[in-house]
Tab-separated table of C-alpha atoms in Angstrom:
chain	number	residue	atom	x	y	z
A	6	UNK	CA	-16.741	8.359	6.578
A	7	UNK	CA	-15.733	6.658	3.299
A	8	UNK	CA	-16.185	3.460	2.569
A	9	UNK	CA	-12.663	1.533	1.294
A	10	UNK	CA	-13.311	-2.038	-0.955
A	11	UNK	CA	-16.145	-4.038	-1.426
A	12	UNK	CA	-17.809	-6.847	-0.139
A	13	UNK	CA	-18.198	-8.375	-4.062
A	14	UNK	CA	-14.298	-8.820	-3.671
A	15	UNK	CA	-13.256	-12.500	-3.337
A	16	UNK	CA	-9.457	-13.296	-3.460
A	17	UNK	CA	-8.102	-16.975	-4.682
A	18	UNK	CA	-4.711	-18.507	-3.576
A	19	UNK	CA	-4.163	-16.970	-7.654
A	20	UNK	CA	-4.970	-13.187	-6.593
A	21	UNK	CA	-3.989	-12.192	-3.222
A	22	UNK	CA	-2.326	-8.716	-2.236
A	23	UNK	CA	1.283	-9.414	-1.786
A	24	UNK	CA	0.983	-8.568	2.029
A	25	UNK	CA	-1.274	-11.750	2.723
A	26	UNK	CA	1.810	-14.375	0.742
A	27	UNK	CA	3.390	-14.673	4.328
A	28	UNK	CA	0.178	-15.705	6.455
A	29	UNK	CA	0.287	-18.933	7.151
A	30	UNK	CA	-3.055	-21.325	7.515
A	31	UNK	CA	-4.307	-21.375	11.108
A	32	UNK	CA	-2.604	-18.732	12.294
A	33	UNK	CA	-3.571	-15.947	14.746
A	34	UNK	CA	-4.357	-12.465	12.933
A	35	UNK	CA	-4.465	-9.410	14.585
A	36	UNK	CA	-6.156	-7.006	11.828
A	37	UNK	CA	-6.318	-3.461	11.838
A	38	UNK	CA	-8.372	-1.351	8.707
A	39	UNK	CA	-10.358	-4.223	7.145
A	40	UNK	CA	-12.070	-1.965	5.193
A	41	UNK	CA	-14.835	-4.533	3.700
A	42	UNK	CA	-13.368	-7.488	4.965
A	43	UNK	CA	-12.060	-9.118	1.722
A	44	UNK	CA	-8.425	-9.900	3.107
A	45	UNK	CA	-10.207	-11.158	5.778
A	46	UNK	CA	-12.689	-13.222	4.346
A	47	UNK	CA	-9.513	-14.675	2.514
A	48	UNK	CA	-7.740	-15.230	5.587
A	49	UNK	CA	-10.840	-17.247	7.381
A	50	UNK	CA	-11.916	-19.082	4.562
A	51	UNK	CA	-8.869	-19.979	2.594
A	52	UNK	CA	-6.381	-20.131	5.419
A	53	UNK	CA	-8.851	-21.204	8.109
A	54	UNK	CA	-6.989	-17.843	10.297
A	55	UNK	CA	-8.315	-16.955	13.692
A	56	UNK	CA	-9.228	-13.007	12.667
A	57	UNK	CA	-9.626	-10.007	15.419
A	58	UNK	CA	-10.339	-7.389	13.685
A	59	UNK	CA	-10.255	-3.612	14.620
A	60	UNK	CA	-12.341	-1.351	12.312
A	61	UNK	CA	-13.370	2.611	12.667
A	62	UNK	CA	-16.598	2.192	10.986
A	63	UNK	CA	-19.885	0.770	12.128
A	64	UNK	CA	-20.982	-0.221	8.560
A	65	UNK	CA	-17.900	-1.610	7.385
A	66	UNK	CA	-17.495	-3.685	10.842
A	67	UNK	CA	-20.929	-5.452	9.907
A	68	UNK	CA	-19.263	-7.197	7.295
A	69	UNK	CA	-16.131	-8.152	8.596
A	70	UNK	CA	-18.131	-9.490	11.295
A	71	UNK	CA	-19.289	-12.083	8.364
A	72	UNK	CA	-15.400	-13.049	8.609
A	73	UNK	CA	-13.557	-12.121	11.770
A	74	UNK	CA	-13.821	-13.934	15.466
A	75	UNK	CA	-14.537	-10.745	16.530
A	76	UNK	CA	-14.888	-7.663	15.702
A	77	UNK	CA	-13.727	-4.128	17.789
A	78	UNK	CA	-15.312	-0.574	16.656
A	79	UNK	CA	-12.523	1.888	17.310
A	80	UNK	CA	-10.310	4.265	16.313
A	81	UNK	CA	-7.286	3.036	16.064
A	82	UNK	CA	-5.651	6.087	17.618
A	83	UNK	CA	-7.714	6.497	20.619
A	84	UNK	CA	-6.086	3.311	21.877
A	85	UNK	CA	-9.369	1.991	23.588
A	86	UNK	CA	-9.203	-1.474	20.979
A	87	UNK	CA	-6.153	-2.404	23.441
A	88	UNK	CA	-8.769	-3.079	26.426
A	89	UNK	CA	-10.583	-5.816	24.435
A	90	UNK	CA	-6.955	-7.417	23.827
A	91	UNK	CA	-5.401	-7.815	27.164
A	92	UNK	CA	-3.596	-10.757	27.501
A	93	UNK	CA	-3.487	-12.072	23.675
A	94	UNK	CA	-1.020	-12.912	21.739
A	95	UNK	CA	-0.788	-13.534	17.671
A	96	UNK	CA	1.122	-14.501	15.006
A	97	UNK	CA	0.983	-11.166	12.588
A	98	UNK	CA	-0.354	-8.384	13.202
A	99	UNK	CA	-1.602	-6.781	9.743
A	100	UNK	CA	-1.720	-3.063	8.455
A	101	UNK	CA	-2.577	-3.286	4.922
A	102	UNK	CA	-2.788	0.486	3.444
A	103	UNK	CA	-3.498	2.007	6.997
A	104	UNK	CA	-0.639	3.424	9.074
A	105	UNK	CA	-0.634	6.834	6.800
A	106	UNK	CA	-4.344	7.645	8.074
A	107	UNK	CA	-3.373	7.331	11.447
A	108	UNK	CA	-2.201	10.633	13.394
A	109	UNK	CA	0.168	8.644	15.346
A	110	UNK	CA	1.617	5.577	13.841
A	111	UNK	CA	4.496	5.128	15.695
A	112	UNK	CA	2.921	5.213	18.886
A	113	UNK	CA	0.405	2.642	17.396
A	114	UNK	CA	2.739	0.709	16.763
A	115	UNK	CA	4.888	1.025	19.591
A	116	UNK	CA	1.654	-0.502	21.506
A	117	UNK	CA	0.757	-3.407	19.168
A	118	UNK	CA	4.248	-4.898	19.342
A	119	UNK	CA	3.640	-6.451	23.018
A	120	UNK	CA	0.565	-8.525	20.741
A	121	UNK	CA	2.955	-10.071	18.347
A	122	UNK	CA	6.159	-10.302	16.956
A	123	UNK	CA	5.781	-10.207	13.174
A	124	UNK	CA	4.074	-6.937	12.272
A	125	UNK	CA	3.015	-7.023	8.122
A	126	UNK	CA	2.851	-3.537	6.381
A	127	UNK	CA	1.957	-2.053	3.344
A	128	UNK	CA	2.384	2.204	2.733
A	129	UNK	CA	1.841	4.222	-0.167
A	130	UNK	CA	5.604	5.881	-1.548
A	131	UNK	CA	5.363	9.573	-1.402
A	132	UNK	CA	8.900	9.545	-2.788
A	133	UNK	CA	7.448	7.776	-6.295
A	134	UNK	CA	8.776	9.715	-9.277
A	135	UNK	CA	5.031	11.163	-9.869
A	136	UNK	CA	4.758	13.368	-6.979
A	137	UNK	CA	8.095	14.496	-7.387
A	138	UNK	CA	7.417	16.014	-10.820
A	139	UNK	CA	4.105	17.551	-9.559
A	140	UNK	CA	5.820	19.229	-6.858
A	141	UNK	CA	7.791	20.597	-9.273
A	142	UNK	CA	4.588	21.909	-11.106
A	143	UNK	CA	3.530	23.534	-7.774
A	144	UNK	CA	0.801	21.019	-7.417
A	145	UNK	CA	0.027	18.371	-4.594
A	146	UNK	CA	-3.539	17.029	-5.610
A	147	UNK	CA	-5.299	15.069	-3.176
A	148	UNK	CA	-7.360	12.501	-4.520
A	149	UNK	CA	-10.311	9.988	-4.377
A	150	UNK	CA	-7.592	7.193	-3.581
A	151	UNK	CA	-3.989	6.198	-4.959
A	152	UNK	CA	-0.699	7.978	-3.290
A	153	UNK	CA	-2.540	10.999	-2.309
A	154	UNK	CA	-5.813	9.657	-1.095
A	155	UNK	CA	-7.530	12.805	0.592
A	156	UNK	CA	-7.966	10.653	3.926
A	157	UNK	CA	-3.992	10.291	3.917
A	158	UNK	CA	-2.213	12.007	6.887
A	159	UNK	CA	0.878	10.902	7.405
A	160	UNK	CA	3.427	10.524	4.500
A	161	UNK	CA	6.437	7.750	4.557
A	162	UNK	CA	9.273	7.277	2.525
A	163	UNK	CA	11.663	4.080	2.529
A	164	UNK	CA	13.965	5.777	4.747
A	165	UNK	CA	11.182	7.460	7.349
A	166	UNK	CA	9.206	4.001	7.191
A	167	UNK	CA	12.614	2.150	8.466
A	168	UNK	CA	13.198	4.667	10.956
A	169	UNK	CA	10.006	4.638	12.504
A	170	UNK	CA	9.746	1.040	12.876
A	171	UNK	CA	13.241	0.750	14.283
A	172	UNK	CA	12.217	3.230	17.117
A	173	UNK	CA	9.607	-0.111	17.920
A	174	UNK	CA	12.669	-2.383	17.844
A	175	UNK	CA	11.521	-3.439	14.494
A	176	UNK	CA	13.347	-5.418	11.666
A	177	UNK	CA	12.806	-5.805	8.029
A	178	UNK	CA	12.997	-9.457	7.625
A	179	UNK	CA	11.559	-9.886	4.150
A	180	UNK	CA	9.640	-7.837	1.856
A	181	UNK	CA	7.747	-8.695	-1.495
A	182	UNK	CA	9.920	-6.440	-3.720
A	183	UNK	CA	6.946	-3.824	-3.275
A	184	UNK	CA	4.115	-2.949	-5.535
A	185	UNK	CA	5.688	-1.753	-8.545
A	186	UNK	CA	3.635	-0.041	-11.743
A	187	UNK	CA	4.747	2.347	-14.394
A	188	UNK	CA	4.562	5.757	-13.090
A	189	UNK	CA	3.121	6.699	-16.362
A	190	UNK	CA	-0.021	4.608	-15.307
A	191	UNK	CA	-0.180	6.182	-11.675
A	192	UNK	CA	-2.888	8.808	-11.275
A	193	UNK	CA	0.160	11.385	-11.792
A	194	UNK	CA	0.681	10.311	-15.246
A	195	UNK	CA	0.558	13.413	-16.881
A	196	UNK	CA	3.673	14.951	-15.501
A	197	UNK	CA	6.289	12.688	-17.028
A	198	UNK	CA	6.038	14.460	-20.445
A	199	UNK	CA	5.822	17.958	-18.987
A	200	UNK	CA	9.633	17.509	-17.464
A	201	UNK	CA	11.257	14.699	-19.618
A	202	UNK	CA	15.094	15.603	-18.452
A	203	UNK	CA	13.821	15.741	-14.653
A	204	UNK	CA	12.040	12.797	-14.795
A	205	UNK	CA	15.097	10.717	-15.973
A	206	UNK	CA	17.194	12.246	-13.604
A	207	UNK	CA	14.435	11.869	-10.901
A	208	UNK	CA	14.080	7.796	-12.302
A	209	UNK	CA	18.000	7.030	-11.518
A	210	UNK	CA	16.864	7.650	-7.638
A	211	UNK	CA	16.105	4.533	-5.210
A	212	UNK	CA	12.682	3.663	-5.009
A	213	UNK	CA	11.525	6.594	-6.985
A	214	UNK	CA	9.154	3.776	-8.745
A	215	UNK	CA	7.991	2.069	-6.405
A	216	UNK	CA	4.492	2.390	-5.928
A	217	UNK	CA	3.887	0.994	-2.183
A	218	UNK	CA	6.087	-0.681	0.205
A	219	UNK	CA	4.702	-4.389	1.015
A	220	UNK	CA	7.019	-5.544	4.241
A	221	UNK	CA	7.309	-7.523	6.913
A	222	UNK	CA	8.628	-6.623	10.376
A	223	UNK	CA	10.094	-8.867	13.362
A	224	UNK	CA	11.428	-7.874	16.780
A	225	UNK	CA	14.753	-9.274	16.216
A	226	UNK	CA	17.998	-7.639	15.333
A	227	UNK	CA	18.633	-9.558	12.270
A	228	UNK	CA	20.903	-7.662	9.794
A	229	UNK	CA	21.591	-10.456	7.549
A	230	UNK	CA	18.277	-9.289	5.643
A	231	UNK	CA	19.342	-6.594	3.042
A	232	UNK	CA	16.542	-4.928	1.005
A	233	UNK	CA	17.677	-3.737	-2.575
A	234	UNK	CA	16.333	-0.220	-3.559
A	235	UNK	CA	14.837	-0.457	-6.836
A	236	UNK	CA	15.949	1.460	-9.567
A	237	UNK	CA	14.785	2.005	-13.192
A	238	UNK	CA	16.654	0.986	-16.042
A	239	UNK	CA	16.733	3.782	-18.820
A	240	UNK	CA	14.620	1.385	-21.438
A	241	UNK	CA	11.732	0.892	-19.370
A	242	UNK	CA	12.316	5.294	-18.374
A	243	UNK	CA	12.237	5.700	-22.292
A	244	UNK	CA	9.108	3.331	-22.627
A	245	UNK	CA	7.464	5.740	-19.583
A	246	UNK	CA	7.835	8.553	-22.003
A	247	UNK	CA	6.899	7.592	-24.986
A	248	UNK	CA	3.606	5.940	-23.601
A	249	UNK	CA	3.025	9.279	-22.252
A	250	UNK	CA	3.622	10.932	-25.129
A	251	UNK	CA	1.388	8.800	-27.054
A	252	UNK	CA	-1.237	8.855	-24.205
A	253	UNK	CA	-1.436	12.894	-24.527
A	254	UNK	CA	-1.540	12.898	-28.483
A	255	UNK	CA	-4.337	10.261	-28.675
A	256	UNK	CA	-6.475	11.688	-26.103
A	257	UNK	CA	-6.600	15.123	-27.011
A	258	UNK	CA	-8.136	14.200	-30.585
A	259	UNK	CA	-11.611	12.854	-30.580
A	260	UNK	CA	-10.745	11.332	-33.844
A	261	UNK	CA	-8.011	9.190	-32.871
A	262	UNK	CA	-9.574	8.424	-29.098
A	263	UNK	CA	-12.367	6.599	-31.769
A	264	UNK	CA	-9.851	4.758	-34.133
A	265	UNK	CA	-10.083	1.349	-33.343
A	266	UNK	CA	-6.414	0.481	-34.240
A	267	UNK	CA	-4.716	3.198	-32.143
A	268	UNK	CA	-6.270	2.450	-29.400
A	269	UNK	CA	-4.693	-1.699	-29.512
A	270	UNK	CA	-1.528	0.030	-30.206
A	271	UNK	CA	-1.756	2.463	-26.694
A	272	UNK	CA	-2.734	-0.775	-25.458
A	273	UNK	CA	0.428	-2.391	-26.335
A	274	UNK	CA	2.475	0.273	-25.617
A	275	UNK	CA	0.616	0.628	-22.287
């Protein structure tokens, strides 16, 4: 069972995750996937949050124990966490990087909305610009962690994430803009040089650069809330490219990987 974060972690009101910016202090928190308990730590020690925590592994669930009120062993898709919550009620209910290694999300979360009425979300993109141009190389590499972390089961993009919480009688209500990075610095880097034309074309999409979706959900039908797909402009495409370039050019030469001065100016360009 692997083991996600670490307990050395300690987040400041300077260096949260984007998801925890709409917790407020002494709130109710109904959290599901801990991992190591470092959002949760934050949430009991800077916001002085009342923390239930529901966490598949033993080990992991030692140390958010350290944090939480209390803490329930389970998997989140046997449903058997819901007899220890009978009766309760909170103010968010959290799923920071989790729903895509469930097998059933929506009926997860089809259950947890009669806990709470603000549900907080964060999912991996699998319509980001990098796994796009791999697909076009034939390849779909599962990996150690990122997009395609080899635990991941279920896949979302903007459009299937939306639909599936609507089906809950869910709303988007706000959302942090998402997690954006440079696709050339995603763990897919290597494409964007391999299929230059592709990739601009592929850029111009919505959302095709967005890294993660950060949002946050209510049960009301509010449509005054409009969400902006984001979309690259063609200099920060052309400074994808050329980083890449540069990238692939520096590291195949042991002699330039060593020069002291290229490597400032790939960090610059970086």
């Amino acid at each position: 069972m692997k083991i996600y974060g670490t307990d050395q972690i300690v987040y400041t009101p300077n260096n949260i995750p984007q998801i925890l910016m709409w917790v407020k202090p002494n709130s109710r928190v109904l959290e599901f996937g801990p991992g190591m308990g470092y959002m949760t730590r934050y949430m009991k020690e800077q916001l002085h949050c009342h923390v239930v925590a529901v966490e598949i592994n033993p080990v992991m669930a030692e140390t958010i124990a350290l944090y939480a009120e209390q803490v329930i062993v389970s998997n989140i898709d046997t449903g058997s966490w819901e007899q220890e919550l009978q009766g309760r009620y909170f103010d968010y209910i959290l799923f920071a990087d989790v729903l895509e290694h469930l097998r059933d999300p929506l009926g997860t979360l089809q259950t947890v909305v009669r806990y709470g009425d603000c549900i907080l979300t964060s999912v991996p993109n699998i319509g980001h610009s990098s796994i796009i141009l791999s697909l076009l190389e034939g390849e779909f590499e599962y990996q150690n962690m990122g997009l395609l972390d080899d635990t991941h089961i279920r896949f979302f993009t903007r459009k299937s994430l939306v639909d599936m919480t609507g089906k809950c009688g869910l709303t988007c209500t706000d959302n942090k803009d998402t997690i954006l990075m440079y696709p050339s610095s995603s763990e897919f880097h290597k494409y964007y040089s391999s299929h230059i034309g592709a990739s601009w074309a592929i850029a111009k999409t919505p959302d095709s650069a967005v890294y993660q979706f950060v949002d946050r959900w209510e049960k009301k039908n509010d449509t005054r809330y409009r969400r902006k797909p984001y979309k690259i402009s063609f200099v920060r495409y052309l400074k994808i490219i050329v980083s890449e370039v540069i990238r692939r050019v520096v590291f195949s030469s042991k002699h330039l990987r060593e020069n002291k001065r290229i490597r400032r100016f790939w960090q610059q360009v970086k």
